[in-house]
Coordinates of C-alpha atoms in Angstrom, one line a residue:
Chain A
X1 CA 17.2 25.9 4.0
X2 CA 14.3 24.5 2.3
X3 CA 14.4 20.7 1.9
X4 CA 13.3 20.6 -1.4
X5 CA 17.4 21.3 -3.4
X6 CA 15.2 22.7 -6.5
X7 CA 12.5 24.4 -8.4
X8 CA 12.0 21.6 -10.3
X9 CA 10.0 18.8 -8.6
X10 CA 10.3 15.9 -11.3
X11 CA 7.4 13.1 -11.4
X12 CA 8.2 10.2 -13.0
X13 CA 5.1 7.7 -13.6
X14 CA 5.2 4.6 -16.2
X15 CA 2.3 5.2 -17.6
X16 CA 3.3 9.1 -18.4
X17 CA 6.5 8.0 -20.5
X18 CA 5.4 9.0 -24.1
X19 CA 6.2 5.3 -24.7
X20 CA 9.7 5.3 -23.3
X21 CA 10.6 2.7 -20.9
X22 CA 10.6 4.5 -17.6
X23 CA 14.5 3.8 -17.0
X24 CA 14.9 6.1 -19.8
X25 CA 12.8 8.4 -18.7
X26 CA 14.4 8.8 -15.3
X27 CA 17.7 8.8 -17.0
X28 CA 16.9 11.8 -19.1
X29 CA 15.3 13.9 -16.5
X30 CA 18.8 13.1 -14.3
X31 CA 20.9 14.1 -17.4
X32 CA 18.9 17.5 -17.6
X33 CA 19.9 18.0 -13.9
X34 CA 17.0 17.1 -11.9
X35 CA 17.8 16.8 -8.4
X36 CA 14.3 16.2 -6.5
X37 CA 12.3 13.0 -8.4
X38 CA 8.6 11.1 -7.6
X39 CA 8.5 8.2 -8.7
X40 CA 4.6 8.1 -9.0
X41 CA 2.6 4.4 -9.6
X42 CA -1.0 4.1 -9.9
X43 CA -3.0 0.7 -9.9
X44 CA 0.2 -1.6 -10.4
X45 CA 0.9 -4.2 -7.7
X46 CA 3.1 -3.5 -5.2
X47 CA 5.6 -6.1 -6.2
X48 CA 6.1 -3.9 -9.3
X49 CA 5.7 -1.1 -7.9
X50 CA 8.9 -1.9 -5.4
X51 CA 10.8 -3.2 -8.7
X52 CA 10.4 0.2 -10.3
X53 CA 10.9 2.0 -7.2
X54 CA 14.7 0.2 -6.5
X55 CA 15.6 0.9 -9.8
X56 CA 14.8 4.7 -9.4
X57 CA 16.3 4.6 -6.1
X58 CA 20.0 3.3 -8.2
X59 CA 19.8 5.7 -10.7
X60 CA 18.9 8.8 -8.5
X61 CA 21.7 7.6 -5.5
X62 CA 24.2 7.5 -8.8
X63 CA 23.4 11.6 -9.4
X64 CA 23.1 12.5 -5.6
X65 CA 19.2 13.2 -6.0
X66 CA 17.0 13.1 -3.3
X67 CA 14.2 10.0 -4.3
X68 CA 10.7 10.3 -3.0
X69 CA 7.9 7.5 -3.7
X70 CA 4.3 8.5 -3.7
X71 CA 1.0 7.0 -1.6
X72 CA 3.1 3.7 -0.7
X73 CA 5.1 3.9 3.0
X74 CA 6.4 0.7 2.9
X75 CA 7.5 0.7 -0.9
X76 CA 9.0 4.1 0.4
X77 CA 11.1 2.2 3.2
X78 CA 11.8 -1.0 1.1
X79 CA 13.5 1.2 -1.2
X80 CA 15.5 3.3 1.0
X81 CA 13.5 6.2 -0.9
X82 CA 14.4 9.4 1.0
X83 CA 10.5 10.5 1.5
X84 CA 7.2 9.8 1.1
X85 CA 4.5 11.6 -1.0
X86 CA 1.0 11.2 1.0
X87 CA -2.0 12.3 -0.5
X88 CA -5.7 13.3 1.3
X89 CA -6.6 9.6 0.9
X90 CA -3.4 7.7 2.2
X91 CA -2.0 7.2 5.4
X92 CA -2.5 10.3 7.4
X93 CA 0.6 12.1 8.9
X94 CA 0.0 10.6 12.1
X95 CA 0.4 7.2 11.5
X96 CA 3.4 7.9 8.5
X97 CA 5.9 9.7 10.7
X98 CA 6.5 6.7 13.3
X99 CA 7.4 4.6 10.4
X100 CA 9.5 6.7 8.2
X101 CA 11.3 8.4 11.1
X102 CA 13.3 11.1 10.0
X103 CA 13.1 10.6 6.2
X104 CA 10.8 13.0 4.7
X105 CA 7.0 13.1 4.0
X106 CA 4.7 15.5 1.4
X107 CA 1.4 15.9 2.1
X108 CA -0.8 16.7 -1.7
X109 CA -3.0 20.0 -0.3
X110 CA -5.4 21.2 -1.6
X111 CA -6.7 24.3 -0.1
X112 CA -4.9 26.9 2.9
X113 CA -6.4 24.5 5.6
X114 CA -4.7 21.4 4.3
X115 CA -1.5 22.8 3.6
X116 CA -2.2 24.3 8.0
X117 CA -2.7 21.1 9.2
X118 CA -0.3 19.6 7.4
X119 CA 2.7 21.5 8.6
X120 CA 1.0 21.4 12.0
X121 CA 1.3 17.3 11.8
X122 CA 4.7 17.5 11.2
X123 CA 5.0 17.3 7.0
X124 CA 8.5 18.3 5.4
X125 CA 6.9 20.0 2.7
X126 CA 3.1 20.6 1.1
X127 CA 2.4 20.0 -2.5
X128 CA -0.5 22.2 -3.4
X129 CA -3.1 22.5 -6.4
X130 CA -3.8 21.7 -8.9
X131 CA -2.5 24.9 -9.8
X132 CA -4.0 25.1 -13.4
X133 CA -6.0 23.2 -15.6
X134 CA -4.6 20.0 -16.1
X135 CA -5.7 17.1 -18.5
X136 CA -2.9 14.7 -16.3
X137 CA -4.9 13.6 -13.4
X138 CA -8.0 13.3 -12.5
X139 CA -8.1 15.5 -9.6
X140 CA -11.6 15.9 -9.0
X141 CA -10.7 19.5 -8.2
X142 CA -11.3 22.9 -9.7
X143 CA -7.9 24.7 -10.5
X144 CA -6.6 26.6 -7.6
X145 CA -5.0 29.4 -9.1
X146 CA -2.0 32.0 -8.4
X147 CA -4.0 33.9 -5.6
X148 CA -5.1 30.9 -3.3
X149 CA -1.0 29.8 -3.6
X150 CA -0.3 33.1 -2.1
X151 CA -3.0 32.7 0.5
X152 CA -0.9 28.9 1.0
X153 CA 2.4 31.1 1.1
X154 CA 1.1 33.4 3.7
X155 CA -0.1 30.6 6.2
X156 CA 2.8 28.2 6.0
X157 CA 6.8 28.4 6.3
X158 CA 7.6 24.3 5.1
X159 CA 8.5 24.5 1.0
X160 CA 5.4 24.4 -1.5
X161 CA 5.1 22.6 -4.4
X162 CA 3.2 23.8 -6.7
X163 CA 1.5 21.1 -8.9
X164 CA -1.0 20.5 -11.9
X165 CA -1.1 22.1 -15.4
X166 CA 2.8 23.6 -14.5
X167 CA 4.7 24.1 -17.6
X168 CA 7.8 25.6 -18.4
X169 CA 5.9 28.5 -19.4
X170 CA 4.0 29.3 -16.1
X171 CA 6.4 27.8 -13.7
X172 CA 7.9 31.3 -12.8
X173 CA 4.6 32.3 -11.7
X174 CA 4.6 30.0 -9.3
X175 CA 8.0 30.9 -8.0
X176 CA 7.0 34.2 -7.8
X177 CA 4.1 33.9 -6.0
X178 CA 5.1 31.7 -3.4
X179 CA 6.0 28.0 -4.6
X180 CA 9.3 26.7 -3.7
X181 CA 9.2 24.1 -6.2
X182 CA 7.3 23.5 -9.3
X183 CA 5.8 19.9 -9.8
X184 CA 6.3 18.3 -13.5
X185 CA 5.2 15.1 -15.3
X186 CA 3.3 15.2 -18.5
X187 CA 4.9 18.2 -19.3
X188 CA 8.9 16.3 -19.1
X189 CA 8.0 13.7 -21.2
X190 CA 5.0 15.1 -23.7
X191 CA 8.2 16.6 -25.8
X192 CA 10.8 14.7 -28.2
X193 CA 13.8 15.6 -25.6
X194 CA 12.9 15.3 -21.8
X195 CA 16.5 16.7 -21.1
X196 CA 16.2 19.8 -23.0
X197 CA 12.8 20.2 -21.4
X198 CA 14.6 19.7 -18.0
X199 CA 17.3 22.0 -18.8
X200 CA 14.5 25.0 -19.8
X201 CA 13.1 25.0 -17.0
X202 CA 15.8 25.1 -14.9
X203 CA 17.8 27.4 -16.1
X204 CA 15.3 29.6 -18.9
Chain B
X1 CA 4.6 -24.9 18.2
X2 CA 2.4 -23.3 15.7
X3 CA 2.6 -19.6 15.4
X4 CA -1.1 -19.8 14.9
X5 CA -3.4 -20.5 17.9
X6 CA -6.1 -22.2 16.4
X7 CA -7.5 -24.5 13.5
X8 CA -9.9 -21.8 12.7
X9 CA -8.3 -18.5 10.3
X10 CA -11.1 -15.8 10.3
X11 CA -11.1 -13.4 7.8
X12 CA -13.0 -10.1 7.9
X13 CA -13.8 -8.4 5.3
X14 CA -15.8 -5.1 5.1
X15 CA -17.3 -6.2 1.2
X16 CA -18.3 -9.2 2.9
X17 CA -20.1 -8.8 5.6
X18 CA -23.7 -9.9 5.0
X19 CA -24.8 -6.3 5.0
X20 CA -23.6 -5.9 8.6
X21 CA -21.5 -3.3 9.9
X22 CA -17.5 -4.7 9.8
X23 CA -17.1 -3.9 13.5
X24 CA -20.0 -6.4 14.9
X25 CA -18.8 -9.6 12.6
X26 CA -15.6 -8.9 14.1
X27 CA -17.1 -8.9 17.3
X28 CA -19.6 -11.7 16.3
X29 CA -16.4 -13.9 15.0
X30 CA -14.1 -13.2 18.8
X31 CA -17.5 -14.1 20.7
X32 CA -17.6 -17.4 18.8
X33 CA -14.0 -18.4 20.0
X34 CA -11.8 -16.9 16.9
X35 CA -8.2 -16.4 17.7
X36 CA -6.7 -15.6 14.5
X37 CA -8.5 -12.9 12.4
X38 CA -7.3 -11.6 9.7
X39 CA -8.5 -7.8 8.2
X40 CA -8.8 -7.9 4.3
X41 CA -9.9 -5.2 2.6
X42 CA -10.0 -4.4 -0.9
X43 CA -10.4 -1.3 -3.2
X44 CA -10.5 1.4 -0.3
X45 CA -8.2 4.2 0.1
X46 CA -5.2 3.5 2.9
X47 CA -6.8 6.2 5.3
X48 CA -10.0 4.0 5.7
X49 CA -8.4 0.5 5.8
X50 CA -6.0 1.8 8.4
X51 CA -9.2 3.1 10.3
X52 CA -11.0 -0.4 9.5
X53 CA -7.4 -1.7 11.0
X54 CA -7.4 0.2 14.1
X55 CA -10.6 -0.6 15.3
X56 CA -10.0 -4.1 14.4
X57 CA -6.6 -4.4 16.6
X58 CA -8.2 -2.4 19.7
X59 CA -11.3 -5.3 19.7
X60 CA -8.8 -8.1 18.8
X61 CA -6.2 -7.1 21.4
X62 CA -9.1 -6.8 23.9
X63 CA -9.6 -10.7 23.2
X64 CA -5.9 -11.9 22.9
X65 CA -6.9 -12.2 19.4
X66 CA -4.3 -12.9 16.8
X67 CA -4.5 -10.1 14.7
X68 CA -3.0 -9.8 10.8
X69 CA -3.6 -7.4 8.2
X70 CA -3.8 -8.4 4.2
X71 CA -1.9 -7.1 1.4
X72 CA -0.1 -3.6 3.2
X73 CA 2.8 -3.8 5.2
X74 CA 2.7 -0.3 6.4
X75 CA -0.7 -0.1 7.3
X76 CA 0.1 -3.7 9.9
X77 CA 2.7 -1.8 11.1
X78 CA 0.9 1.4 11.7
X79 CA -2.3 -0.8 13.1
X80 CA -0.1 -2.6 15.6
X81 CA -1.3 -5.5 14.2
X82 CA 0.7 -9.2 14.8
X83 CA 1.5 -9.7 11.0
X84 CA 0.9 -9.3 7.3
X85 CA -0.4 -11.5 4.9
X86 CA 1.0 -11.3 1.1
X87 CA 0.0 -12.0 -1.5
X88 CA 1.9 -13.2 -4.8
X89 CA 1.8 -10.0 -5.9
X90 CA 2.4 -7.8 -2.9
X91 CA 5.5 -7.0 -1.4
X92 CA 8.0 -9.5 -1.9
X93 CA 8.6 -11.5 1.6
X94 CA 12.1 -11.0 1.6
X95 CA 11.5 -6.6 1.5
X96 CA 8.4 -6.9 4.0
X97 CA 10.7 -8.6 6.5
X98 CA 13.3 -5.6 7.4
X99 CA 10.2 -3.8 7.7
X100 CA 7.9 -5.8 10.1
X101 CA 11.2 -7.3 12.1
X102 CA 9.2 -10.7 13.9
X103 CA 5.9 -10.1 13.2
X104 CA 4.1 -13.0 11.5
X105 CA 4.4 -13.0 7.8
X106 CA 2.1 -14.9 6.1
X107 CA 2.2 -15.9 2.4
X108 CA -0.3 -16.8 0.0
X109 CA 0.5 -19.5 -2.1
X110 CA -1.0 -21.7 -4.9
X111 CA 1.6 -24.7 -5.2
X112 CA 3.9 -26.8 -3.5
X113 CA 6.6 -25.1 -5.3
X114 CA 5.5 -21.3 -4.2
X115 CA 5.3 -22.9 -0.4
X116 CA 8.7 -24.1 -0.4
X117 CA 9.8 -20.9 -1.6
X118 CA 8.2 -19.1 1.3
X119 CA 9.3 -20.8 3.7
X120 CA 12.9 -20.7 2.5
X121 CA 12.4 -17.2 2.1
X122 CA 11.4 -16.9 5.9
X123 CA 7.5 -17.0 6.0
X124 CA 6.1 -17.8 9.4
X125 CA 3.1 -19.6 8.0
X126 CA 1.8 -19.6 4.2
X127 CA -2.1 -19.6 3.3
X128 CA -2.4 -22.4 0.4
X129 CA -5.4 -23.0 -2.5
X130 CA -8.3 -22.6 -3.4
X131 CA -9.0 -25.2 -1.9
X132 CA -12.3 -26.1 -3.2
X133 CA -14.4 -24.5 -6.2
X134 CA -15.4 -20.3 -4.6
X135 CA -16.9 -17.5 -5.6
X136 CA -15.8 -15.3 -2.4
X137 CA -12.6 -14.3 -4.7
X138 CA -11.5 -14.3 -8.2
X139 CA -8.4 -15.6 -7.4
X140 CA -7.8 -17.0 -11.3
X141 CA -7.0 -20.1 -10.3
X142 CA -8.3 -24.0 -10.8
X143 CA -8.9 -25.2 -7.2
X144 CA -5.8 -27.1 -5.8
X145 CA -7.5 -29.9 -3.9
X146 CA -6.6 -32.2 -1.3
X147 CA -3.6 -34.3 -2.8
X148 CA -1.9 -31.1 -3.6
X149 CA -2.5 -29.7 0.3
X150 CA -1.1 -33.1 1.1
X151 CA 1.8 -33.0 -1.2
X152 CA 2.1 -29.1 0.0
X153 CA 2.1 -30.7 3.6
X154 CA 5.2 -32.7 2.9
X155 CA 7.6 -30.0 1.3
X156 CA 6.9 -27.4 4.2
X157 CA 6.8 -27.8 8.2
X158 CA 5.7 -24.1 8.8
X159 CA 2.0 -24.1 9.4
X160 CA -0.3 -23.8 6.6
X161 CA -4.2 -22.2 6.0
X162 CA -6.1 -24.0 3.6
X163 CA -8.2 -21.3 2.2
X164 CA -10.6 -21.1 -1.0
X165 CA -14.2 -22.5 -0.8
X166 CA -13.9 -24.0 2.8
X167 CA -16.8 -24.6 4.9
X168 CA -17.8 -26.3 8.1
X169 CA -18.8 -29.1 5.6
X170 CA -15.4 -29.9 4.7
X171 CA -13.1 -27.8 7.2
X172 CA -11.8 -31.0 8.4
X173 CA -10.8 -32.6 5.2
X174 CA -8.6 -30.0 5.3
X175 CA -7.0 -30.5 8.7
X176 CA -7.0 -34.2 8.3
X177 CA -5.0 -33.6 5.1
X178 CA -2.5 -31.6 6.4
X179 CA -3.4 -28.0 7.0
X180 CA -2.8 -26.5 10.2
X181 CA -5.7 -24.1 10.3
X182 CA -8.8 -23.3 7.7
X183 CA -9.6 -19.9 6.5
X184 CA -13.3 -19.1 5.5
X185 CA -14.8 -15.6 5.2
X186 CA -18.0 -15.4 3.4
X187 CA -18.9 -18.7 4.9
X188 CA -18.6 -17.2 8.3
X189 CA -20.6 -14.4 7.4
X190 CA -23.4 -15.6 4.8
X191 CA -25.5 -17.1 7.2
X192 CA -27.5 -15.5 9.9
X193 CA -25.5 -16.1 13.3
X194 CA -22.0 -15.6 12.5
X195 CA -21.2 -16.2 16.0
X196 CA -22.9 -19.7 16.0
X197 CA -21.0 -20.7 12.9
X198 CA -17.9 -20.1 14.3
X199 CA -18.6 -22.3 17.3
X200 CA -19.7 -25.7 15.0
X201 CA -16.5 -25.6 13.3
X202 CA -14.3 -24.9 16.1
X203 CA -16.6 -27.2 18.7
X204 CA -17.9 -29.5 15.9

């Protein structure tokens, strides 16, 4: 069984709200049943970081779903967060796994090769793209495309999530082609109703 | 007995090394007689401070150097290093400590009321200023002075590292006043034998 419990791989990030505080924001995705959540923070200190992270951590234990924190190992343990998101510039694999013990780490991949060596080293699970084009994050990579997600599919047996430019309207695309999971944040919250976005997607 | 082995707190610093490579001012600093180095590095992705951190502990351990790492608790832990340093802003003492178990936790603080609160809170030693007027570090604060080290001297009986603008010059002001050790990066490292400098302040 994978260890990812759904297609949908929510991101929450507090400067991706649409202006909503990101409690709410957390709060809506839960209500729209999401059961696998990021919480993703970029250049905030880490005291805040930890602050947003526990109050994640309390909402997502309250609806039984499984709490990863991005790039940050010891905001990840502070929190009791059940994983850690690693990307190509953080702490490598190697030096992650000692510390987080059995809780479980992602590793952002970006080609076939990554995604190898990173369920060679041990990851739980690969995110890989960006899939499309994607005005979210400056990746600094071209899109990847259905065809190289297949050539991940083919090469590794931990779950893939699929990430950048995934909306409700490619998402099954993904699935189909070989992505356990599909990765959203701008794509929640850019709507009015982040639940009834949720609830699309899982269950179109 | 102080925690920290000498009156001397070196802090290396790979953006301020005088144009030299980080690894020989680290070994510059141990073949002057430092026992307490700190590694501070700013602005760099985790994988290449943890590198940086690594080759810092393996020539620091080779010495019986005292070895701490600034700002990321996983990265000290994943380093081997002796401690963490935090800063107001980092990781809040009383999460870092389940992390790091007795490893030295330092604390960076910039009044006697912030010191108190450390060392309440558990710190092993707290690192107090600036000092003096600096231009190593924007650190956004007026310098604290002597009378306030003093007055910090009599609220806390952990050890405490005067750092912010001190030299060889005025080093022992500082010790004389109540601090336990001095910290000083750039003024290590401006001139041309780093090693030589760190004999005149701990041989004077």
């Amino acid at each position: 069984m994978s260890c990812l419990p759904s297609r949908l791989y929510a991101i929450a990030d507090p400067a991706q709200t649409g202006g909503r505080p990101l409690a709410s924001v957390i709060d809506a995705m839960l209500a729209g049943g999401v059961t696998v959540l990021q919480l993703r923070v970029k250049d905030r200190p880490a005291d805040e970081f930890l602050r947003l992270a526990l109050a994640a951590r309390e909402r997502t234990s309250r609806q039984g779903c499984l709490f990863i924190v991005n790039d940050r190992v010891d905001i990840a343990l502070a929190a009791r967060a059940d994983g850690v998101h690693l990307g190509q510039e953080d702490l490598p694999l190697e030096a992650a796994r000692p510390l987080v013990g059995d809780k479980l780490i992602g590793v952002s991949t970006h080609s076939p090769e990554q995604a190898e060596e990173a369920e060679r080293g041990g990851a739980d699970y690969v995110g890989f793209g960006p899939m499309f084009p994607t005005r979210t994050k400056e990746t600094g990579y071209a899109s990847r495309g259905l065809s190289m997600l297949e050539s991940v599919r083919r090469r590794v047996r931990i779950p893939i999530v699929a990430i950048g430019g995934v909306t409700a309207d490619n998402a099954a695309q993904t699935w189909n082609r070989g992505a356990d999971a599909a990765a959203m944040i701008s794509h929640l919250t850019r709507g009015e109703d982040v639940t009834a976005r949720v609830r699309q997607i899982l269950d179109p």
